[in-house]
Amino acid sequence: MLQKTCTVDFLTKKRVDSNGEVQKYYVEESHPAIIDKEMWEAVQLEMERGLVFAETYGVFKLDYATLDNPFAGRVMCGRCSSIFGRKTWNSTNENLKRKVWMCSNRYKVKGEKGCQNKHIDDKVLYQTFINTVNAIIENKDYFM
Ligand SMILES: [Zn+2]
């Protein structure tokens, strides 16, 4: 895109985004692309899919995931389609302290049980994910 900005004051050389002050020109194939057109279009589709996903499931931020918590914002409730969140169940006994995932609609109203779906243990979720990835790798030809 040429002439995205224009100089509004030649003395101060102040430039602003062009909003119709000057004609913009879109030049195709003027220089080698960083990524090919097919990849760019695939990324646009993925971004659009992400936005639709977020809107469908009421996710406010698309990427909650961190190295410490890679499943954040990615586990959905099979009953009500809400997001599962990771909670720590504390106990005075260190051995009973555990991390679990549960539906965010479980206790939406304080003291009142909402969604009836059960929690899932953090370790079970990780192991299930690993098993699934391994099954995909072992059956790579089928999935390709
Ligand atoms: Zn639920």
CSV table of C-alpha atoms and ligand atoms in Angstrom, one decimal:
chain,number,residue,atom,x,y,z
A,1,MET,CA,0.0,0.0,0.0
A,2,LEU,CA,1.5,3.3,-1.1
A,3,GLN,CA,0.7,6.6,0.5
A,4,LYS,CA,-0.7,5.2,3.8
A,5,THR,CA,0.4,8.4,5.4
A,6,CYS,CA,0.8,12.0,4.1
A,7,THR,CA,2.6,15.1,5.2
A,8,VAL,CA,0.2,17.7,6.5
A,9,ASP,CA,2.7,20.4,7.4
A,10,PHE,CA,5.8,20.7,5.2
A,11,LEU,CA,7.5,23.0,7.8
A,12,THR,CA,7.3,20.6,10.7
A,13,LYS,CA,7.2,17.6,8.4
A,14,LYS,CA,4.2,16.3,10.5
A,15,ARG,CA,2.7,13.1,8.9
A,16,VAL,CA,-0.7,11.6,9.6
A,17,ASP,CA,-2.6,8.5,8.4
A,18,SER,CA,-4.2,9.3,5.1
A,19,ASN,CA,-8.0,9.3,5.3
A,20,GLY,CA,-8.7,10.3,1.8
A,21,GLU,CA,-6.3,13.3,1.7
A,22,VAL,CA,-4.1,11.5,-0.9
A,23,GLN,CA,-4.9,8.6,-3.2
A,24,LYS,CA,-3.7,5.2,-1.9
A,25,TYR,CA,-2.3,2.6,-4.3
A,26,TYR,CA,-2.1,-1.1,-3.7
A,27,VAL,CA,0.8,-2.7,-5.6
A,28,GLU,CA,0.8,-6.5,-5.9
A,29,GLU,CA,3.9,-8.6,-6.2
A,30,SER,CA,6.3,-5.6,-5.9
A,31,HIS,CA,8.6,-7.5,-3.6
A,32,PRO,CA,9.0,-11.1,-2.4
A,33,ALA,CA,6.4,-12.0,0.3
A,34,ILE,CA,7.5,-13.1,3.8
A,35,ILE,CA,4.9,-15.9,3.6
A,36,ASP,CA,3.2,-17.2,0.6
A,37,LYS,CA,-0.4,-16.2,-0.3
A,38,GLU,CA,-1.8,-19.7,0.6
A,39,MET,CA,-0.2,-19.5,4.1
A,40,TRP,CA,-1.5,-16.0,4.6
A,41,GLU,CA,-5.1,-17.1,3.6
A,42,ALA,CA,-4.8,-20.1,5.9
A,43,VAL,CA,-3.8,-17.8,8.8
A,44,GLN,CA,-6.8,-15.5,8.1
A,45,LEU,CA,-9.1,-18.5,8.2
A,46,GLU,CA,-7.6,-19.7,11.5
A,47,MET,CA,-8.0,-16.2,13.0
A,48,GLU,CA,-11.6,-16.1,11.9
A,49,ARG,CA,-12.2,-19.6,13.3
A,50,GLY,CA,-10.7,-18.4,16.6
A,51,LEU,CA,-13.0,-15.4,16.8
A,52,VAL,CA,-16.1,-17.5,16.0
A,53,PHE,CA,-15.0,-20.1,18.7
A,54,ALA,CA,-14.5,-17.3,21.2
A,55,GLU,CA,-17.9,-15.8,20.5
A,56,THR,CA,-19.6,-19.3,20.6
A,57,TYR,CA,-18.1,-20.3,23.9
A,58,GLY,CA,-18.0,-16.9,25.6
A,59,VAL,CA,-14.2,-16.7,25.7
A,60,PHE,CA,-13.2,-13.1,26.2
A,61,LYS,CA,-9.5,-13.6,25.4
A,62,LEU,CA,-8.4,-16.0,22.7
A,63,ASP,CA,-5.2,-17.2,24.2
A,64,TYR,CA,-5.1,-17.7,28.0
A,65,ALA,CA,-2.7,-20.6,27.6
A,66,THR,CA,0.8,-20.3,29.2
A,67,LEU,CA,3.7,-22.7,29.5
A,68,ASP,CA,2.4,-23.5,33.1
A,69,ASN,CA,-1.2,-23.9,31.9
A,70,PRO,CA,-1.4,-24.9,28.2
A,71,PHE,CA,-5.0,-26.0,28.4
A,72,ALA,CA,-6.4,-22.7,29.7
A,73,GLY,CA,-9.3,-21.5,27.6
A,74,ARG,CA,-9.3,-24.7,25.6
A,75,VAL,CA,-11.3,-27.2,27.6
A,76,MET,CA,-15.0,-27.1,27.0
A,77,CYS,CA,-17.8,-28.5,29.1
A,78,GLY,CA,-19.6,-31.4,27.3
A,79,ARG,CA,-22.9,-30.5,29.0
A,80,CYS,CA,-23.2,-26.7,28.7
A,81,SER,CA,-20.4,-25.8,26.3
A,82,SER,CA,-18.8,-23.4,28.9
A,83,ILE,CA,-15.0,-23.2,29.5
A,84,PHE,CA,-13.5,-25.5,32.0
A,85,GLY,CA,-11.2,-23.6,34.5
A,86,ARG,CA,-8.3,-25.0,36.6
A,87,LYS,CA,-8.8,-24.8,40.3
A,88,THR,CA,-6.7,-25.9,43.2
A,89,TRP,CA,-8.5,-28.0,45.8
A,90,ASN,CA,-6.6,-27.1,49.0
A,91,SER,CA,-6.2,-29.3,52.0
A,92,THR,CA,-4.3,-29.2,55.2
A,93,ASN,CA,-2.9,-32.5,54.1
A,94,GLU,CA,-0.4,-31.7,51.3
A,95,ASN,CA,-1.0,-35.2,49.7
A,96,LEU,CA,-4.7,-34.3,49.2
A,97,LYS,CA,-4.0,-31.0,47.6
A,98,ARG,CA,-4.8,-31.3,43.9
A,99,LYS,CA,-5.5,-29.4,40.7
A,100,VAL,CA,-8.7,-30.1,39.0
A,101,TRP,CA,-10.6,-28.7,36.0
A,102,MET,CA,-14.2,-27.9,36.3
A,103,CYS,CA,-17.0,-26.2,34.4
A,104,SER,CA,-17.1,-22.4,35.0
A,105,ASN,CA,-20.9,-22.8,35.3
A,106,ARG,CA,-20.6,-25.2,38.2
A,107,TYR,CA,-20.8,-22.5,40.9
A,108,LYS,CA,-21.9,-19.5,39.0
A,109,VAL,CA,-24.3,-18.4,41.8
A,110,LYS,CA,-22.5,-18.7,45.1
A,111,GLY,CA,-23.7,-21.7,47.2
A,112,GLU,CA,-25.8,-23.0,44.3
A,113,LYS,CA,-24.7,-25.9,42.1
A,114,GLY,CA,-25.1,-24.9,38.4
A,115,CYS,CA,-23.8,-27.2,35.7
A,116,GLN,CA,-23.9,-30.9,36.9
A,117,ASN,CA,-20.8,-32.0,34.9
A,118,LYS,CA,-18.0,-33.5,37.0
A,119,HIS,CA,-14.5,-32.2,37.4
A,120,ILE,CA,-11.5,-33.8,35.8
A,121,ASP,CA,-8.1,-34.2,37.6
A,122,ASP,CA,-5.3,-32.1,36.1
A,123,LYS,CA,-3.1,-35.2,35.7
A,124,VAL,CA,-5.9,-37.1,33.9
A,125,LEU,CA,-6.4,-34.3,31.5
A,126,TYR,CA,-2.6,-34.2,30.7
A,127,GLN,CA,-2.4,-38.0,30.3
A,128,THR,CA,-5.5,-38.0,28.1
A,129,PHE,CA,-4.0,-35.3,25.9
A,130,ILE,CA,-0.7,-37.2,25.6
A,131,ASN,CA,-2.6,-40.4,24.7
A,132,THR,CA,-4.6,-38.6,22.1
A,133,VAL,CA,-1.5,-37.0,20.5
A,134,ASN,CA,0.2,-40.4,20.5
A,135,ALA,CA,-2.8,-42.1,18.9
A,136,ILE,CA,-2.7,-39.4,16.2
A,137,ILE,CA,1.0,-39.9,15.6
A,138,GLU,CA,0.6,-43.7,15.4
A,139,ASN,CA,-2.2,-43.3,12.9
A,140,LYS,CA,-0.6,-40.4,11.0
A,141,ASP,CA,-1.5,-41.7,7.6
A,142,TYR,CA,-5.1,-42.0,8.5
A,143,PHE,CA,-5.3,-38.4,9.8
A,144,MET,CA,-3.3,-37.0,6.9
B,1,ZN,ZN,-20.9,-27.2,32.2
